Amino acid sequence: MILRTSRNLARQTSAEQGVAIVGAACRLPGAGTPEQFWEVLRTAQDTVTEVPDDRFDVDRWFSPEMGKPHTIRSRSGGFLDRIDQFDARFFGILPNEAEQMDPQQRMLLEVTWQALEDAGRTAPELAGSNTGVYVNICNSGYWDVLRAAGRHDLHAAMGGEAGGMAAGRIAYHLDVRGPVMALESTCATALLAAHVAGRALRSGEIDLAIIGSANLLLSPDLYFALSEAEMLSPTGRCRFGDRDADGYVRSEGAVVLVLKRQEDADADGDRTYATVIGTAVRGDGRSGGTLTTPGVEGQEAMLRAAYEDAGVSPADVDFVEAHGPGTPAGDPVELTALATVLGEQRDPARPCLVGSAKSNVGHLEVAGGMVGLLKAALALYHRELPQTLHVRTPLPIFEEPGSPLRLATERTPLTPIDRPALAGVSAFGLSGGYAHAVLSEAPAVAAPRRTRDGDRPAYLLPLSAKDPTALRTLAAATAELLSAPDGPSAADVCHTAGTRRTHHERRVAVVGRDRAELADELIAVAGGHGVRPAPVRAPRVVFVFPGQGSQWPGMGRELLRTDPVFAARLTECDRAVRAEAGFSVLEALESGRTLSTMDEVQPVLWAVQVALAGSWRSRGIEPGLLIGHSMGEVAAAVTAGALTVAEGAAVICRRSGLLARRRTPGAMWAVQLGEERAARAIGAHADRVCVAVVNSPHATVLSGDPGALAEVVAPLRATGVHCRQVPVDYASHAPQVAGLGPDIERSLAGLRPREGRVPLHSTVLDRVVGGTELDGRYWADNLRLPVRFADAVGAVLADPRPVLFVEISPHPILHAAIEDGIEAAGAAAATVTGSLERERPEAATMLRALATAYAAGCDPDWARLTEGGAFVPLSGYPWQGERYWVGDGAGAGTSPVISLHHRHAAAERFDEPGDRPRRGPSTPEECAEDLLRRTSVLLGIDTGGVGLEVPLTQLGLNSLFAVKLAYRLRSELDIPISVRELLQAASIAELAELVHDRMPRAVDADQAS
């Protein structure tokens, strides 16, 4: 979807050539989503608070005295809750590794995922794509926490010291293959990322960009320096544009944006918040006089370069989100440069509005520019500029007659004349690095024709997660979205959930006619209904085609109107049956009459089965195996490709015609007995009655002479055996039909079956066939010989991999038999679903069957299923965070954050001799237990219940952990073993044998670990 190159640039506007912001996510003080951030801005909220107790003791360090070393001048800041929480399981990160990751890295992983969800990008689409990652974090102080806890290994270095690892982790988790880099320009860092990523997109170097930054304040160290330099606000607020501005307020948070070429975003139907049409980065040089003093000259040059790059006049800019930290030195310089550049040729009646989000949430430092970029994009998206807070007396530059700038001290609608609204965003670094981005409203795109609620008889809505609690939470949130009066349409929600969300291994799907019904179904899911207890993997799919008995008057009529593939396939079968038998399948179905004779029932049922199989395949469910039951094998052969539709019609019409003209009476009874007990029940009647069908270990069908059958069934019923007469007047799969064999073979002498595209397990031969075997003689045997359906199901279930059986029929008649086989085989990973049900709405019933397939691990063709829907925002993934922190209670002087209770056993270590276990293993079994125990401690996981047949790598052992395990085995047990041997061992049992063989025989068990 995203792999395109730019085109037709000469005919495009600046916005159309620009870079679209298609996804956004944030974690800011008082705002966990862009929607919440916009609410903070729109309602003029101030989310700055005092430094919380779990960061550091601000009272210990606070001093109002200006310039006093080793003190903190401000008690205030913007802070996040639960920074120790992380959903490590979602990202497949082991507990020991997670707790050694800087929480900024962990936060960026989660916020990046949310931004990609917001952009409608899925994990399979991103994997291997030319996507660039441009992010940055600064030292949060967590490296000090790691060192205080004695963590000096490579995991600790990657987690706490190497700033570039944040970008690397994102790229690794997503498997993206574009540039991966951490950028640094102090407080200009975030806009530098937008500049570099935008250039890469516009040049065609990449196709998608992830830009972001995070900031956490775990240590008071930098506070000391900033307070001594009088850069922090003693009044605890950023007062941009105010004469009483006295410094900035430090804040925490993370923002991630997803960028894409605008033309690609339009083509893909993405939602665009705003378009970046130009950027520039510049250095201040010596224009400010000192390294850290801003200079007007450098800022003016940066602004002119940015608007030249954008191809727009600075005089047309409607508002600028200023760097605006509220410092007495910086704000006047920034405003002077803005007034000079944006004031040239500006209409005096339309001054440029200027504001700063730092008045709401504080200054996120390296992430500050990303906050400004997000605010500007939201303002353009909502066509409104929020007010800037804490302004009592505006700076003189705003009060001068004819000033080209106006401070946004109230909410202001954006109403440009005859053009899209334009915005600028600035970010300035203490290092003298400057960056400015020019944004435009997204270009108007003609909306394609969309499906409206009611255009379809029913909707299928899939949801998935990696955790059952997360799935229930997501269901509740989606139900709330659907219940909102101004919420999106059912068609759009289903389209987005199907095509624009990653499908995880815990799944559920619901069906409803409208938003209200979907919401009701989701409320039930939120309560735990329909959520599978275990995650699923993609199953093998087996199509099962039953024999006669599933037909009902009016079957297929609704699908003929609502399913084009079903209708087309049924029409093809209708032509073939007309040519063979002279009657119309379509007319028989549309009439709604009861089908009575087998030469009419079987061709019609065959046609419906072929059409249903086509419908399933068109929805993305492809079988890996087919099983046919009696006459159902004819439809299976056509679906496999071994027979054409015309050949299948010939088989079913000619054979049923011969059967209808037979003269030998017969009957069939379904009995709740296994094959052996059924044979014993037949007893002396074996010359006239036989076991015709073996459906399951506990269900068979008897066939033969009607009188003899009555004598067999009567005593069975008297003893409580369930018996049901099959509504036919002939005896299939019994000697009574043997005489038709030669006639069937002659009538099908010209049949030339071919190798099919899908294997078919023959219930006649009880083996998988390719297709060439299905000649005239085979179809005579198919009528005469027993149906060994239970054996076919058993053969499938002998493979322990997950499997989905789909009954291809207008009503399920083999469902119970398959369930019986599953129970007998103890196959927990097997699922059964039907297609249609008698007298039930067909479109909805088919979708419910598809919902079962999805929940079992299948991936339907969501694009086709939700065609006509549009991309809309949905609820984000509900993280299931757990606490990950090292060194609880150790090194508390570095940062009291680490004194919070740490409940993971993963912190257990054996670095000191006194900590080592006293007794070592002496048998292979004890060696295996020892390996599991060491692995549990090393990885921070529970190895209880882990089988010895799995390798350690399956538990998460990688090369870094293997180095540690090898060292401990050498140092504590004196066992020479290499990292390669640990990683390449086929199983724990094999490795235990190796360890046992290398155990020093003279080692005293009391001295071994």
Short mmCIF file of C-alpha atoms in Angstrom, two decimals, residues 1 193 252 281 387 485 532 587 621 627 629 642 738 856:
data_model
loop_
_atom_site.label_atom_id
_atom_site.label_comp_id
_atom_site.label_asym_id
_atom_site.label_seq_id
_atom_site.Cartn_x
_atom_site.Cartn_y
_atom_site.Cartn_z
CA MET A 1 0.00 0.00 0.00
CA ALA A 193 13.73 14.55 12.65
CA GLU A 252 7.87 14.66 30.49
CA VAL A 281 17.39 23.66 9.80
CA GLN A 387 -5.26 30.16 23.34
CA PRO A 485 -24.60 9.47 18.59
CA ARG A 532 -10.97 -17.94 23.56
CA GLU A 587 -35.78 -21.55 -10.70
CA ILE A 621 -10.65 -18.71 3.30
CA ILE A 627 -13.44 -34.11 2.40
CA HIS A 629 -19.30 -37.32 2.21
CA ALA A 642 -10.27 -32.38 -10.54
CA ALA A 738 -24.68 -52.50 -6.53
CA ALA A 856 -9.79 -19.69 15.09
#
